[in-house]
Amino acid sequence: FEPGIAAMYNFRISADEKNGEGCYLFEAVPKPEYRKKVVYNIFRTWFRYSDLSIVARDYSLSYKAGVYDFDVQIQTRLKQHGDYLLPYYLHYNGSWKAISKGRENVKFTAAFDFL
C-alpha cells in the first residue's frame, strides 16, 4: 500500500490456522470513514509459520463511480507440491458494469489436482 492509501486502512497481524497449517494472518480493512473511497473492502493473507510462504488469500473489492462500478470477491488457496507452492482452489464471484455495457456477473470455482 502506498503511504496515502495505507492511512485509510487498519492493519492487523494475528495467529490463525489455514489449510491445516499454523499461519500468521495479515489483514487490511478500511477505516470506517474511508469505506466508500477505497477499492479493497477486505484483504487477507495467510503466511505459513515455517517459511512465511503464502498459503491463502481472500480479497473483497468494490467501487462505485459515475461511469462504472464493480463488486468482486476472490478466494485463493495454495499448497505445497514438491518444490512449488501452487494454487489448488480459486473461487471468484464478481459483478461489474460500465456505462456503455450491460452488467456482467461471473461466479465460478476452480479446483486443481496435481499428480
Backbone as JSON, one array per atom type, in Angstrom:
{
  "sequence": "FEPGIAAMYNFRISADEKNGEGCYLFEAVPKPEYRKKVVYNIFRTWFRYSDLSIVARDYSLSYKAGVYDFDVQIQTRLKQHGDYLLPYYLHYNGSWKAISKGRENVKFTAAFDFL",
  "N": [[0.84, -1.17, 0.0], [0.55, 2.2, -0.83], [1.77, 5.1, 0.94], [-0.26, 7.19, 1.3], [-2.63, 5.8, 0.73], [-2.45, 3.68, 2.54], [-2.91, 4.97, 4.96], [-5.64, 5.0, 5.09], [-6.52, 2.6, 5.98], [-6.95, 0.0, 8.45], [-4.62, -2.16, 9.9], [-3.77, -5.5, 10.73], [-2.1, -8.15, 12.39], [-2.27, -11.51, 13.17], [-2.46, -14.73, 14.84], [-3.4, -17.73, 13.22], [-5.1, -20.53, 11.69], [-4.83, -22.19, 8.62], [-5.8, -24.23, 5.98], [-5.02, -26.42, 7.48], [-2.59, -25.7, 8.55], [-0.42, -23.9, 10.75], [-0.49, -20.4, 10.85], [0.44, -16.96, 10.16], [-1.84, -14.36, 10.08], [-2.46, -11.74, 8.01], [-4.24, -8.78, 7.83], [-6.01, -6.26, 6.09], [-8.21, -3.7, 6.46], [-10.57, -1.27, 5.54], [-10.69, 1.9, 7.22], [-13.59, 3.09, 8.91], [-14.47, 5.67, 7.98], [-13.44, 5.8, 5.44], [-14.49, 3.84, 3.83], [-16.06, 4.04, 1.45], [-14.33, 5.22, -0.25], [-12.17, 3.72, -0.97], [-10.76, 0.83, -2.69], [-10.23, -1.85, -1.83], [-12.16, -3.82, 0.2], [-11.77, -5.87, 1.96], [-8.75, -7.43, 2.67], [-6.94, -10.2, 2.99], [-4.25, -12.23, 4.02], [-2.69, -15.31, 4.47], [0.18, -16.46, 5.99], [2.42, -19.08, 6.11], [3.77, -20.36, 9.12], [6.31, -21.69, 9.18], [7.94, -20.99, 6.94], [7.06, -18.61, 5.93], [5.64, -18.65, 3.56], [2.97, -17.89, 1.33], [-0.18, -19.18, 1.9], [-2.85, -18.8, 1.51], [-5.27, -16.44, 0.26], [-7.7, -13.9, 0.61], [-9.84, -11.69, -0.99], [-11.85, -8.8, -1.16], [-13.27, -6.57, -3.21], [-14.53, -3.42, -4.21], [-16.14, -0.72, -5.9], [-17.71, 2.32, -6.67], [-18.36, 4.43, -9.24], [-19.28, 7.19, -11.3], [-19.42, 6.3, -14.0], [-18.85, 3.62, -13.98], [-18.97, 0.55, -12.06], [-18.0, -1.92, -9.66], [-17.99, -5.07, -7.93], [-16.38, -7.47, -6.32], [-15.39, -10.66, -5.16], [-12.76, -12.73, -4.17], [-11.24, -15.82, -3.53], [-8.36, -17.59, -2.8], [-6.4, -20.55, -2.57], [-3.43, -22.21, -1.67], [-1.07, -24.9, -2.05], [1.67, -26.99, -1.06], [3.57, -28.57, -3.52], [5.89, -30.67, -4.21], [8.75, -28.8, -4.85], [7.33, -26.52, -5.2], [4.86, -24.02, -4.5], [1.62, -24.16, -5.16], [-1.45, -22.97, -6.67], [-4.49, -24.44, -5.65], [-7.13, -24.08, -5.35], [-9.63, -21.87, -6.34], [-11.93, -19.35, -5.99], [-14.32, -17.26, -7.38], [-16.4, -14.47, -7.42], [-18.1, -12.11, -8.98], [-19.29, -8.88, -10.0], [-19.79, -6.42, -12.41], [-20.08, -3.23, -14.08], [-20.07, -1.08, -16.82], [-20.69, 2.15, -18.16], [-21.25, 2.07, -20.91], [-21.81, -0.56, -21.37], [-23.68, -3.55, -20.58], [-24.55, -4.94, -17.33], [-22.28, -7.32, -16.0], [-22.06, -10.48, -14.6], [-20.21, -12.83, -12.89], [-19.51, -16.02, -11.68], [-17.58, -18.51, -10.32], [-15.94, -21.57, -9.42], [-12.85, -23.08, -9.17], [-11.0, -26.01, -8.98], [-7.92, -27.6, -8.53], [-5.91, -30.44, -9.18], [-2.91, -31.98, -8.47], [-0.76, -34.25, -9.88]],
  "CA": [[0.0, 0.0, 0.0], [1.27, 3.47, -0.83], [1.51, 5.75, 2.23], [-1.55, 7.88, 1.34], [-3.68, 4.79, 0.76], [-2.29, 2.92, 3.78], [-3.51, 5.74, 6.05], [-7.09, 4.79, 5.06], [-6.79, 1.22, 6.4], [-6.46, -0.59, 9.69], [-3.87, -3.37, 9.63], [-3.67, -6.39, 11.88], [-1.44, -9.45, 12.24], [-2.68, -12.41, 14.25], [-2.2, -16.15, 14.61], [-4.58, -18.41, 12.7], [-4.82, -21.77, 11.0], [-5.43, -22.25, 7.29], [-5.42, -25.46, 5.27], [-4.39, -27.33, 8.42], [-1.25, -25.24, 8.92], [-0.33, -22.7, 11.56], [-0.17, -19.26, 9.98], [0.21, -15.57, 10.52], [-2.88, -13.78, 9.25], [-2.34, -10.3, 7.81], [-5.49, -8.24, 7.34], [-6.17, -4.82, 5.85], [-9.64, -3.36, 6.39], [-10.66, 0.2, 5.53], [-11.25, 2.62, 8.34], [-15.0, 3.38, 8.58], [-14.67, 6.93, 7.25], [-12.91, 5.69, 4.07], [-15.04, 2.65, 3.15], [-16.57, 4.34, 0.11], [-13.29, 5.89, -1.01], [-11.09, 2.78, -1.3], [-11.14, -0.32, -3.52], [-10.21, -3.08, -1.03], [-13.03, -3.9, 1.38], [-11.05, -6.81, 2.81], [-7.55, -8.03, 2.08], [-6.38, -11.13, 3.98], [-3.21, -13.14, 3.54], [-2.2, -16.25, 5.48], [1.58, -16.83, 5.78], [2.8, -20.26, 6.88], [4.78, -20.07, 10.15], [7.63, -22.3, 8.99], [8.78, -20.34, 5.93], [6.35, -17.4, 5.53], [5.0, -18.8, 2.26], [1.55, -17.56, 1.31], [-0.99, -20.38, 1.68], [-4.21, -18.41, 1.13], [-5.62, -15.02, 0.2], [-9.09, -13.51, 0.35], [-10.0, -10.3, -1.4], [-13.15, -8.25, -1.48], [-13.03, -5.27, -3.82], [-15.69, -2.78, -4.81], [-16.02, 0.72, -6.12], [-18.79, 2.89, -7.46], [-18.06, 5.71, -9.86], [-20.39, 7.57, -12.17], [-19.47, 5.58, -15.27], [-18.63, 2.18, -13.79], [-18.93, 0.04, -10.7], [-17.69, -3.34, -9.55], [-18.03, -5.71, -6.61], [-15.73, -8.75, -6.61], [-14.79, -11.42, -4.07], [-11.86, -13.77, -4.66], [-10.56, -16.63, -2.52], [-7.35, -18.48, -3.37], [-5.72, -21.43, -1.63], [-2.23, -22.79, -2.26], [-0.47, -26.0, -1.28], [3.0, -27.4, -1.49], [3.68, -29.71, -4.43], [7.34, -30.73, -4.46], [9.42, -27.55, -4.5], [6.49, -25.39, -5.6], [3.61, -23.69, -3.84], [0.73, -24.0, -6.32], [-2.87, -22.78, -6.35], [-5.32, -25.63, -5.86], [-8.53, -23.69, -5.23], [-9.92, -20.48, -6.67], [-13.36, -19.03, -6.04], [-14.49, -15.89, -7.86], [-17.78, -14.03, -7.52], [-17.96, -10.71, -9.31], [-20.27, -8.14, -10.78], [-19.28, -5.12, -12.82], [-20.85, -2.55, -15.1], [-19.56, 0.16, -17.39], [-21.81, 2.91, -18.69], [-21.55, 1.68, -22.29], [-22.02, -2.02, -21.4], [-24.6, -4.09, -19.58], [-23.93, -5.55, -16.15], [-21.74, -8.67, -16.16], [-21.93, -11.22, -13.35], [-19.46, -14.08, -13.09], [-19.26, -16.77, -10.45], [-17.05, -19.84, -10.6], [-14.98, -22.19, -8.52], [-11.94, -23.99, -9.86], [-10.17, -26.83, -8.1], [-6.84, -28.21, -9.3], [-5.28, -31.57, -8.54], [-1.57, -32.15, -9.01], [-0.34, -35.65, -9.81]],
  "C": [[0.89, 1.24, 0.0], [0.9, 4.22, 0.45], [0.15, 6.45, 2.32], [-2.72, 6.93, 1.41], [-3.63, 4.01, 2.08], [-2.93, 3.65, 4.96], [-5.02, 5.54, 6.14], [-7.5, 3.41, 5.58], [-6.32, 0.96, 7.82], [-5.79, -1.9, 9.33], [-3.76, -4.19, 10.91], [-2.91, -7.65, 11.48], [-1.83, -10.28, 13.44], [-2.27, -13.83, 13.9], [-3.5, -16.8, 14.16], [-4.14, -19.74, 12.11], [-5.52, -21.74, 9.65], [-4.9, -23.49, 6.59], [-4.69, -26.43, 6.19], [-3.0, -26.93, 8.86], [-1.34, -24.01, 9.81], [0.16, -21.55, 10.72], [-0.24, -17.94, 10.74], [-0.85, -15.07, 9.56], [-2.68, -12.27, 9.22], [-3.65, -9.81, 7.22], [-5.39, -6.73, 7.16], [-7.65, -4.57, 5.64], [-9.74, -1.84, 6.41], [-11.22, 0.77, 6.84], [-12.66, 3.06, 7.96], [-15.21, 4.63, 7.73], [-14.18, 6.88, 5.8], [-13.53, 4.55, 3.27], [-15.52, 2.91, 1.74], [-15.53, 5.0, -0.78], [-12.17, 4.96, -1.46], [-11.64, 1.6, -2.1], [-11.21, -1.6, -2.69], [-11.15, -2.96, 0.16], [-12.39, -4.8, 2.43], [-9.86, -7.35, 2.02], [-6.93, -8.88, 3.18], [-5.36, -12.04, 3.32], [-2.74, -13.99, 4.7], [-0.79, -16.68, 5.09], [1.91, -18.01, 6.68], [3.91, -19.9, 7.87], [6.18, -20.48, 9.72], [8.51, -21.55, 8.0], [8.17, -19.05, 5.37], [5.79, -17.45, 4.1], [3.52, -18.47, 2.38], [0.77, -18.82, 1.01], [-2.43, -20.05, 1.31], [-4.33, -16.9, 1.09], [-7.1, -14.88, -0.04], [-9.12, -12.03, 0.04], [-11.48, -9.98, -1.53], [-12.89, -6.84, -1.97], [-14.34, -4.71, -4.36], [-15.41, -1.3, -4.96], [-17.19, 1.16, -6.97], [-18.36, 4.26, -7.94], [-19.23, 6.02, -10.81], [-20.52, 6.73, -13.42], [-19.21, 4.08, -15.15], [-18.77, 1.83, -12.31], [-18.55, -1.43, -10.76], [-17.75, -3.78, -8.1], [-17.56, -7.15, -6.82], [-15.19, -9.36, -5.32], [-13.97, -12.56, -4.68], [-11.25, -14.49, -3.46], [-9.58, -17.55, -3.26], [-6.72, -19.3, -2.25], [-4.56, -22.09, -2.36], [-1.75, -23.95, -1.4], [0.86, -26.38, -1.9], [2.89, -28.63, -2.39], [5.15, -29.78, -4.86], [7.98, -29.44, -3.97], [8.54, -26.32, -4.71], [5.26, -25.24, -4.71], [2.64, -23.32, -4.95], [-0.71, -23.77, -5.88], [-3.65, -24.06, -6.62], [-6.8, -25.3, -5.78], [-8.65, -22.2, -5.53], [-11.43, -20.31, -6.74], [-13.48, -17.55, -6.39], [-15.98, -15.6, -7.95], [-17.74, -12.53, -7.77], [-19.08, -10.16, -10.16], [-19.65, -6.8, -11.16], [-20.13, -4.56, -13.95], [-20.11, -1.3, -15.51], [-20.73, 0.85, -18.09], [-22.21, 2.49, -20.11], [-21.84, 0.18, -22.45], [-23.08, -2.41, -20.38], [-23.84, -4.68, -18.41], [-23.45, -6.96, -16.49], [-21.57, -9.27, -14.77], [-21.22, -12.54, -13.66], [-19.25, -14.72, -11.73], [-18.74, -18.14, -10.87], [-16.13, -20.29, -9.49], [-14.14, -23.14, -9.34], [-11.1, -24.71, -8.82], [-9.17, -27.59, -8.96], [-6.24, -29.36, -8.49], [-3.94, -31.8, -9.22], [-1.13, -33.59, -8.81], [1.13, -35.77, -9.48]]
}
